[in-house]
Amino acid sequence: MTGSSRGVFAISVAAAMVSMEIQNLRVYERRGLLQPDRTAGGTRLYSADDVARLLRIRDLLAEGLNLAGIARVLDLEDEVDRLRARLARAGPAHEDVAPART
């Protein structure tokens, strides 16, 4: 687990970092948009990656997408990231196949 994927922020801190209400973060978790770490006692801990994902959710909401649309966009972006990682492992002969996402 990398430093950016390890949960370190309490829900109140993560919500403040992205200017969202705590209950919204809980809804996004219930809808499967993110999965924060949990302590043994069940406390949510958000990572830097989770905060970045929350910022992406906020941007997509501002663009007018509903939560179902956001879930689809995030799934597709995750798939693109996985495919890019696979191409990177395949070597330089495949580098020009997948241009960087903007």
CSV table of N, CA, C and O in Angstrom, one decimal:
chain,number,residue,atom,x,y,z
A,1,MET,N,0.9,-1.2,0.0
A,1,MET,CA,0.0,0.0,0.0
A,1,MET,C,0.9,1.2,0.0
A,1,MET,O,1.8,1.4,0.8
A,2,THR,N,0.7,2.1,-0.9
A,2,THR,CA,1.5,3.3,-1.0
A,2,THR,C,1.0,4.4,-0.1
A,2,THR,O,-0.2,4.3,0.4
A,3,GLY,N,1.8,5.4,0.2
A,3,GLY,CA,1.4,6.5,1.1
A,3,GLY,C,0.1,7.2,0.7
A,3,GLY,O,-0.7,7.6,1.5
A,4,SER,N,-0.1,7.3,-0.6
A,4,SER,CA,-1.3,8.0,-1.1
A,4,SER,C,-2.5,7.2,-1.1
A,4,SER,O,-3.6,7.7,-1.2
A,5,SER,N,-2.4,5.9,-0.9
A,5,SER,CA,-3.6,5.0,-0.8
A,5,SER,C,-3.9,4.6,0.6
A,5,SER,O,-4.8,3.9,0.9
A,6,ARG,N,-3.0,5.0,1.6
A,6,ARG,CA,-3.3,4.6,3.0
A,6,ARG,C,-4.2,5.6,3.7
A,6,ARG,O,-3.9,6.8,3.6
A,7,GLY,N,-5.2,5.1,4.3
A,7,GLY,CA,-6.1,6.0,5.0
A,7,GLY,C,-5.5,6.7,6.2
A,7,GLY,O,-5.0,6.0,7.1
A,8,VAL,N,-5.6,8.0,6.2
A,8,VAL,CA,-5.0,8.8,7.4
A,8,VAL,C,-5.9,9.9,7.8
A,8,VAL,O,-5.8,10.4,8.9
A,9,PHE,N,-6.9,10.3,7.0
A,9,PHE,CA,-7.8,11.4,7.4
A,9,PHE,C,-9.1,10.9,7.9
A,9,PHE,O,-9.8,10.1,7.3
A,10,ALA,N,-9.6,11.5,9.0
A,10,ALA,CA,-10.9,11.2,9.5
A,10,ALA,C,-11.9,11.8,8.5
A,10,ALA,O,-11.6,12.7,7.8
A,11,ILE,N,-13.1,11.3,8.6
A,11,ILE,CA,-14.2,11.8,7.7
A,11,ILE,C,-14.4,13.3,7.8
A,11,ILE,O,-14.6,13.9,6.7
A,12,SER,N,-14.3,13.9,9.0
A,12,SER,CA,-14.5,15.3,9.1
A,12,SER,C,-13.4,16.1,8.4
A,12,SER,O,-13.7,17.1,7.8
A,13,VAL,N,-12.2,15.6,8.5
A,13,VAL,CA,-11.1,16.3,7.8
A,13,VAL,C,-11.2,16.1,6.3
A,13,VAL,O,-11.0,17.1,5.6
A,14,ALA,N,-11.5,14.9,5.8
A,14,ALA,CA,-11.7,14.7,4.4
A,14,ALA,C,-12.8,15.6,3.8
A,14,ALA,O,-12.6,16.2,2.8
A,15,ALA,N,-13.9,15.7,4.5
A,15,ALA,CA,-15.0,16.5,4.1
A,15,ALA,C,-14.6,17.9,4.0
A,15,ALA,O,-14.9,18.6,3.0
A,16,ALA,N,-13.9,18.4,5.0
A,16,ALA,CA,-13.4,19.8,5.0
A,16,ALA,C,-12.5,20.1,3.8
A,16,ALA,O,-12.5,21.1,3.2
A,17,MET,N,-11.6,19.1,3.6
A,17,MET,CA,-10.6,19.2,2.5
A,17,MET,C,-11.2,19.4,1.1
A,17,MET,O,-10.7,20.1,0.2
A,18,VAL,N,-12.4,18.8,0.9
A,18,VAL,CA,-13.1,18.9,-0.4
A,18,VAL,C,-14.3,19.8,-0.4
A,18,VAL,O,-15.1,19.8,-1.3
A,19,SER,N,-14.6,20.4,0.8
A,19,SER,CA,-15.7,21.3,0.9
A,19,SER,C,-17.0,20.6,0.7
A,19,SER,O,-17.9,21.0,-0.1
A,20,MET,N,-17.2,19.5,1.3
A,20,MET,CA,-18.4,18.7,1.2
A,20,MET,C,-18.9,18.4,2.6
A,20,MET,O,-18.2,18.5,3.6
A,21,GLU,N,-20.2,18.0,2.7
A,21,GLU,CA,-20.8,17.6,4.0
A,21,GLU,C,-20.4,16.2,4.3
A,21,GLU,O,-20.3,15.3,3.3
A,22,ILE,N,-20.3,15.8,5.5
A,22,ILE,CA,-19.9,14.5,5.9
A,22,ILE,C,-20.9,13.5,5.4
A,22,ILE,O,-20.5,12.4,4.9
A,23,GLN,N,-22.2,13.8,5.5
A,23,GLN,CA,-23.2,12.8,5.0
A,23,GLN,C,-23.0,12.5,3.5
A,23,GLN,O,-23.4,11.4,3.1
A,24,ASN,N,-22.5,13.5,2.7
A,24,ASN,CA,-22.3,13.2,1.3
A,24,ASN,C,-21.2,12.1,1.1
A,24,ASN,O,-21.4,11.2,0.3
A,25,LEU,N,-20.2,12.2,1.9
A,25,LEU,CA,-19.1,11.2,1.8
A,25,LEU,C,-19.7,9.8,2.1
A,25,LEU,O,-19.3,8.8,1.5
A,26,ARG,N,-20.6,9.7,3.1
A,26,ARG,CA,-21.2,8.5,3.5
A,26,ARG,C,-22.0,7.9,2.3
A,26,ARG,O,-22.0,6.7,2.0
A,27,VAL,N,-22.8,8.8,1.7
A,27,VAL,CA,-23.6,8.4,0.5
A,27,VAL,C,-22.7,7.9,-0.6
A,27,VAL,O,-23.0,6.9,-1.2
A,28,TYR,N,-21.6,8.6,-0.9
A,28,TYR,CA,-20.7,8.2,-2.0
A,28,TYR,C,-20.1,6.8,-1.7
A,28,TYR,O,-20.0,6.0,-2.6
A,29,GLU,N,-19.9,6.6,-0.4
A,29,GLU,CA,-19.4,5.2,0.0
A,29,GLU,C,-20.4,4.2,-0.2
A,29,GLU,O,-20.2,3.1,-0.8
A,30,ARG,N,-21.7,4.5,0.2
A,30,ARG,CA,-22.8,3.5,0.0
A,30,ARG,C,-23.0,3.2,-1.4
A,30,ARG,O,-23.4,2.1,-1.8
A,31,ARG,N,-22.8,4.2,-2.3
A,31,ARG,CA,-23.1,4.1,-3.7
A,31,ARG,C,-21.9,3.4,-4.4
A,31,ARG,O,-21.9,3.2,-5.6
A,32,GLY,N,-20.8,3.1,-3.7
A,32,GLY,CA,-19.7,2.5,-4.3
A,32,GLY,C,-18.7,3.4,-5.0
A,32,GLY,O,-17.8,2.9,-5.8
A,33,LEU,N,-18.8,4.7,-4.8
A,33,LEU,CA,-17.9,5.6,-5.5
A,33,LEU,C,-16.5,5.6,-4.9
A,33,LEU,O,-15.6,6.0,-5.6
A,34,LEU,N,-16.4,5.3,-3.7
A,34,LEU,CA,-15.1,5.2,-3.0
A,34,LEU,C,-15.2,4.2,-1.8
A,34,LEU,O,-16.3,3.9,-1.4
A,35,GLN,N,-14.0,3.7,-1.4
A,35,GLN,CA,-14.0,2.8,-0.3
A,35,GLN,C,-12.9,3.2,0.7
A,35,GLN,O,-11.7,2.7,0.5
A,36,PRO,N,-13.2,4.0,1.6
A,36,PRO,CA,-12.1,4.4,2.6
A,36,PRO,C,-11.7,3.2,3.4
A,36,PRO,O,-12.5,2.3,3.6
A,37,ASP,N,-10.5,3.3,4.0
A,37,ASP,CA,-10.1,2.3,4.9
A,37,ASP,C,-10.9,2.4,6.2
A,37,ASP,O,-11.6,3.4,6.4
A,38,ARG,N,-10.9,1.3,7.0
A,38,ARG,CA,-11.6,1.3,8.2
A,38,ARG,C,-10.6,0.9,9.3
A,38,ARG,O,-9.8,0.0,9.1
A,39,THR,N,-10.8,1.5,10.5
A,39,THR,CA,-10.0,1.0,11.6
A,39,THR,C,-10.7,-0.3,12.2
A,39,THR,O,-11.8,-0.6,11.7
A,40,ALA,N,-10.0,-0.9,13.1
A,40,ALA,CA,-10.6,-2.1,13.7
A,40,ALA,C,-12.0,-1.8,14.4
A,40,ALA,O,-12.9,-2.6,14.4
A,41,GLY,N,-12.1,-0.5,14.8
A,41,GLY,CA,-13.4,-0.1,15.4
A,41,GLY,C,-14.4,0.4,14.4
A,41,GLY,O,-15.5,0.8,14.8
A,42,GLY,N,-14.1,0.4,13.1
A,42,GLY,CA,-15.0,0.8,12.1
A,42,GLY,C,-15.0,2.3,11.7
A,42,GLY,O,-15.7,2.7,10.8
A,43,THR,N,-14.0,3.0,12.2
A,43,THR,CA,-13.9,4.4,11.8
A,43,THR,C,-13.3,4.6,10.4
A,43,THR,O,-12.3,3.9,10.1
A,44,ARG,N,-14.0,5.4,9.6
A,44,ARG,CA,-13.5,5.6,8.2
A,44,ARG,C,-12.2,6.4,8.3
A,44,ARG,O,-12.1,7.4,9.0
A,45,LEU,N,-11.2,6.0,7.4
A,45,LEU,CA,-10.0,6.8,7.3
A,45,LEU,C,-9.8,7.0,5.8
A,45,LEU,O,-9.7,6.0,5.0
A,46,TYR,N,-9.7,8.2,5.4
A,46,TYR,CA,-9.6,8.6,4.0
A,46,TYR,C,-8.1,8.8,3.6
A,46,TYR,O,-7.4,9.5,4.3
A,47,SER,N,-7.7,8.4,2.4
A,47,SER,CA,-6.3,8.5,1.9
A,47,SER,C,-6.3,9.7,1.0
A,47,SER,O,-7.3,10.3,0.6
A,48,ALA,N,-5.1,10.1,0.6
A,48,ALA,CA,-4.9,11.2,-0.4
A,48,ALA,C,-5.6,10.8,-1.7
A,48,ALA,O,-6.2,11.6,-2.4
A,49,ASP,N,-5.5,9.5,-2.0
A,49,ASP,CA,-6.2,9.0,-3.2
A,49,ASP,C,-7.7,9.2,-3.1
A,49,ASP,O,-8.4,9.6,-4.1
A,50,ASP,N,-8.3,8.9,-1.9
A,50,ASP,CA,-9.7,9.1,-1.7
A,50,ASP,C,-10.1,10.6,-1.8
A,50,ASP,O,-11.1,10.9,-2.4
A,51,VAL,N,-9.3,11.5,-1.3
A,51,VAL,CA,-9.5,12.9,-1.4
A,51,VAL,C,-9.5,13.3,-2.8
A,51,VAL,O,-10.4,14.1,-3.3
A,52,ALA,N,-8.5,12.8,-3.6
A,52,ALA,CA,-8.5,13.2,-5.0
A,52,ALA,C,-9.8,12.7,-5.7
A,52,ALA,O,-10.3,13.4,-6.6
A,53,ARG,N,-10.2,11.5,-5.4
A,53,ARG,CA,-11.4,10.9,-6.0
A,53,ARG,C,-12.7,11.8,-5.6
A,53,ARG,O,-13.5,12.0,-6.4
A,54,LEU,N,-12.7,12.2,-4.3
A,54,LEU,CA,-13.8,13.1,-3.9
A,54,LEU,C,-13.8,14.4,-4.7
A,54,LEU,O,-14.8,14.9,-5.0
A,55,LEU,N,-12.6,15.0,-5.0
A,55,LEU,CA,-12.5,16.2,-5.8
A,55,LEU,C,-13.0,15.9,-7.2
A,55,LEU,O,-13.7,16.7,-7.8
A,56,ARG,N,-12.7,14.7,-7.7
A,56,ARG,CA,-13.2,14.4,-9.1
A,56,ARG,C,-14.8,14.2,-9.0
A,56,ARG,O,-15.5,14.7,-9.9
A,57,ILE,N,-15.3,13.6,-8.0
A,57,ILE,CA,-16.8,13.5,-7.8
A,57,ILE,C,-17.4,14.9,-7.8
A,57,ILE,O,-18.4,15.2,-8.4
A,58,ARG,N,-16.8,15.8,-7.0
A,58,ARG,CA,-17.3,17.2,-6.9
A,58,ARG,C,-17.3,17.9,-8.3
A,58,ARG,O,-18.3,18.5,-8.6
A,59,ASP,N,-16.2,17.7,-9.0
A,59,ASP,CA,-16.1,18.3,-10.4
A,59,ASP,C,-17.2,17.7,-11.3
A,59,ASP,O,-17.9,18.4,-12.1
A,60,LEU,N,-17.4,16.4,-11.2
A,60,LEU,CA,-18.5,15.8,-12.1
A,60,LEU,C,-19.9,16.2,-11.7
A,60,LEU,O,-20.7,16.4,-12.5
A,61,LEU,N,-20.1,16.4,-10.4
A,61,LEU,CA,-21.4,16.9,-9.9
A,61,LEU,C,-21.6,18.3,-10.5
A,61,LEU,O,-22.7,18.7,-10.9
A,62,ALA,N,-20.5,19.1,-10.4
A,62,ALA,CA,-20.6,20.5,-10.9
A,62,ALA,C,-20.9,20.5,-12.4
A,62,ALA,O,-21.5,21.5,-12.9
A,63,GLU,N,-20.5,19.5,-13.2
A,63,GLU,CA,-20.8,19.4,-14.6
A,63,GLU,C,-22.2,18.9,-14.9
A,63,GLU,O,-22.6,18.8,-16.0
A,64,GLY,N,-22.9,18.5,-13.8
A,64,GLY,CA,-24.3,18.1,-14.0
A,64,GLY,C,-24.6,16.6,-14.0
A,64,GLY,O,-25.7,16.2,-14.2
A,65,LEU,N,-23.6,15.8,-13.8
A,65,LEU,CA,-23.8,14.4,-13.7
A,65,LEU,C,-24.5,14.0,-12.4
A,65,LEU,O,-24.2,14.5,-11.4
A,66,ASN,N,-25.3,12.9,-12.5
A,66,ASN,CA,-25.9,12.4,-11.3
A,66,ASN,C,-25.0,11.3,-10.8
A,66,ASN,O,-23.9,11.0,-11.5
A,67,LEU,N,-25.3,10.7,-9.7
A,67,LEU,CA,-24.4,9.7,-9.1
A,67,LEU,C,-24.2,8.4,-9.9
A,67,LEU,O,-23.1,7.9,-10.0
A,68,ALA,N,-25.2,8.0,-10.6
A,68,ALA,CA,-25.1,6.9,-11.5
A,68,ALA,C,-24.1,7.2,-12.7
A,68,ALA,O,-23.2,6.4,-13.0
A,69,GLY,N,-24.2,8.4,-13.2
A,69,GLY,CA,-23.3,8.8,-14.3
A,69,GLY,C,-21.9,8.9,-13.8
A,69,GLY,O,-20.9,8.5,-14.4
A,70,ILE,N,-21.7,9.5,-12.6
A,70,ILE,CA,-20.4,9.6,-11.9
A,70,ILE,C,-19.8,8.2,-11.7
A,70,ILE,O,-18.6,8.0,-12.0
A,71,ALA,N,-20.6,7.3,-11.3
A,71,ALA,CA,-20.1,5.9,-11.0
A,71,ALA,C,-19.5,5.3,-12.3
A,71,ALA,O,-18.5,4.7,-12.4
A,72,ARG,N,-20.3,5.6,-13.4
A,72,ARG,CA,-19.8,5.1,-14.7
A,72,ARG,C,-18.5,5.7,-15.2
A,72,ARG,O,-17.6,5.1,-15.7
A,73,VAL,N,-18.5,7.0,-15.1
A,73,VAL,CA,-17.3,7.8,-15.4
A,73,VAL,C,-16.1,7.3,-14.6
A,73,VAL,O,-15.0,7.0,-15.2
A,74,LEU,N,-16.2,7.1,-13.3
A,74,LEU,CA,-15.1,6.7,-12.5
A,74,LEU,C,-14.7,5.3,-12.8
A,74,LEU,O,-13.5,5.0,-12.9
A,75,ASP,N,-15.7,4.4,-13.1
A,75,ASP,CA,-15.3,3.0,-13.5
A,75,ASP,C,-14.5,3.1,-14.8
A,75,ASP,O,-13.5,2.3,-14.9
A,76,LEU,N,-14.9,3.9,-15.8
A,76,LEU,CA,-14.2,3.9,-17.1
A,76,LEU,C,-12.8,4.5,-16.9
A,76,LEU,O,-11.8,4.1,-17.5
A,77,GLU,N,-12.7,5.6,-16.0
A,77,GLU,CA,-11.4,6.1,-15.8
A,77,GLU,C,-10.5,5.1,-15.1
A,77,GLU,O,-9.3,5.0,-15.4
A,78,ASP,N,-11.0,4.4,-14.2
A,78,ASP,CA,-10.2,3.3,-13.5
A,78,ASP,C,-9.7,2.3,-14.5
A,78,ASP,O,-8.6,1.8,-14.4
A,79,GLU,N,-10.6,1.9,-15.4
A,79,GLU,CA,-10.3,0.9,-16.4
A,79,GLU,C,-9.2,1.5,-17.3
A,79,GLU,O,-8.2,0.8,-17.7
A,80,VAL,N,-9.3,2.7,-17.7
A,80,VAL,CA,-8.2,3.4,-18.6
A,80,VAL,C,-6.9,3.3,-17.8
A,80,VAL,O,-5.8,3.0,-18.4
A,81,ASP,N,-6.9,3.7,-16.5
A,81,ASP,CA,-5.7,3.7,-15.7
A,81,ASP,C,-5.1,2.3,-15.7
A,81,ASP,O,-3.9,2.1,-15.8
A,82,ARG,N,-5.9,1.2,-15.5
A,82,ARG,CA,-5.4,-0.2,-15.5
A,82,ARG,C,-4.8,-0.5,-16.8
A,82,ARG,O,-3.7,-1.2,-16.9
A,83,LEU,N,-5.5,-0.2,-17.9
A,83,LEU,CA,-4.9,-0.5,-19.2
A,83,LEU,C,-3.6,0.2,-19.5
A,83,LEU,O,-2.7,-0.3,-20.1
A,84,ARG,N,-3.5,1.5,-19.1
A,84,ARG,CA,-2.3,2.2,-19.3
A,84,ARG,C,-1.1,1.6,-18.5
A,84,ARG,O,0.0,1.5,-19.0
A,85,ALA,N,-1.4,1.1,-17.3
A,85,ALA,CA,-0.4,0.5,-16.5
A,85,ALA,C,0.0,-0.8,-17.2
A,85,ALA,O,1.2,-1.2,-17.2
A,86,ARG,N,-0.9,-1.5,-17.7
A,86,ARG,CA,-0.6,-2.8,-18.4
A,86,ARG,C,0.3,-2.5,-19.7
A,86,ARG,O,1.2,-3.2,-19.9
A,87,LEU,N,-0.1,-1.4,-20.4
A,87,LEU,CA,0.7,-1.0,-21.5
A,87,LEU,C,2.1,-0.6,-21.1
A,87,LEU,O,3.1,-1.0,-21.8
A,88,ALA,N,2.2,0.1,-20.0
A,88,ALA,CA,3.5,0.5,-19.5
A,88,ALA,C,4.4,-0.7,-19.2
A,88,ALA,O,5.6,-0.7,-19.4
A,89,ARG,N,3.8,-1.7,-18.6
A,89,ARG,CA,4.5,-3.0,-18.3
A,89,ARG,C,4.9,-3.7,-19.5
A,89,ARG,O,5.9,-4.4,-19.6
A,90,ALA,N,4.2,-3.5,-20.6
A,90,ALA,CA,4.4,-4.3,-21.9
A,90,ALA,C,5.7,-3.7,-22.6
A,90,ALA,O,6.3,-4.4,-23.4
A,91,GLY,N,6.1,-2.5,-22.3
A,91,GLY,CA,7.3,-2.0,-22.8
A,91,GLY,C,7.1,-0.8,-23.8
A,91,GLY,O,6.0,-0.4,-24.1
A,92,PRO,N,8.2,-0.2,-24.2
A,92,PRO,CA,8.2,1.0,-25.0
A,92,PRO,C,7.6,0.8,-26.4
A,92,PRO,O,7.2,1.8,-27.0
A,93,ALA,N,7.5,-0.4,-26.9
A,93,ALA,CA,6.9,-0.6,-28.2
A,93,ALA,C,5.5,-0.2,-28.3
A,93,ALA,O,4.9,0.1,-29.3
A,94,HIS,N,4.8,-0.1,-27.1
A,94,HIS,CA,3.4,0.2,-27.1
A,94,HIS,C,3.1,1.6,-26.5
A,94,HIS,O,1.9,1.9,-26.3
A,95,GLU,N,4.1,2.4,-26.2
A,95,GLU,CA,3.9,3.7,-25.6
A,95,GLU,C,3.0,4.6,-26.4
A,95,GLU,O,2.2,5.4,-25.8
A,96,ASP,N,3.0,4.6,-27.7
A,96,ASP,CA,2.3,5.6,-28.5
A,96,ASP,C,0.8,5.1,-28.7
A,96,ASP,O,0.0,5.9,-29.2
A,97,VAL,N,0.4,4.0,-28.1
A,97,VAL,CA,-0.9,3.5,-28.3
A,97,VAL,C,-2.0,4.2,-27.5
A,97,VAL,O,-3.0,4.5,-27.9
A,98,ALA,N,-1.6,4.6,-26.3
A,98,ALA,CA,-2.6,5.3,-25.4
A,98,ALA,C,-2.1,6.6,-25.0
A,98,ALA,O,-1.3,6.8,-24.1
A,99,PRO,N,-2.6,7.7,-25.6
A,99,PRO,CA,-2.2,9.0,-25.2
A,99,PRO,C,-2.7,9.4,-23.8
A,99,PRO,O,-3.7,8.8,-23.3
A,100,ALA,N,-2.0,10.3,-23.1
A,100,ALA,CA,-2.3,10.6,-21.7
A,100,ALA,C,-3.7,11.3,-21.7
A,100,ALA,O,-4.1,12.0,-22.6
A,101,ARG,N,-4.4,11.0,-20.6
A,101,ARG,CA,-5.7,11.6,-20.3
A,101,ARG,C,-5.5,13.0,-19.9
A,101,ARG,O,-4.6,13.3,-19.0
A,102,THR,N,-6.3,13.9,-20.4
A,102,THR,CA,-6.2,15.3,-19.9
A,102,THR,C,-7.4,15.7,-19.0
A,102,THR,O,-8.3,15.1,-19.0
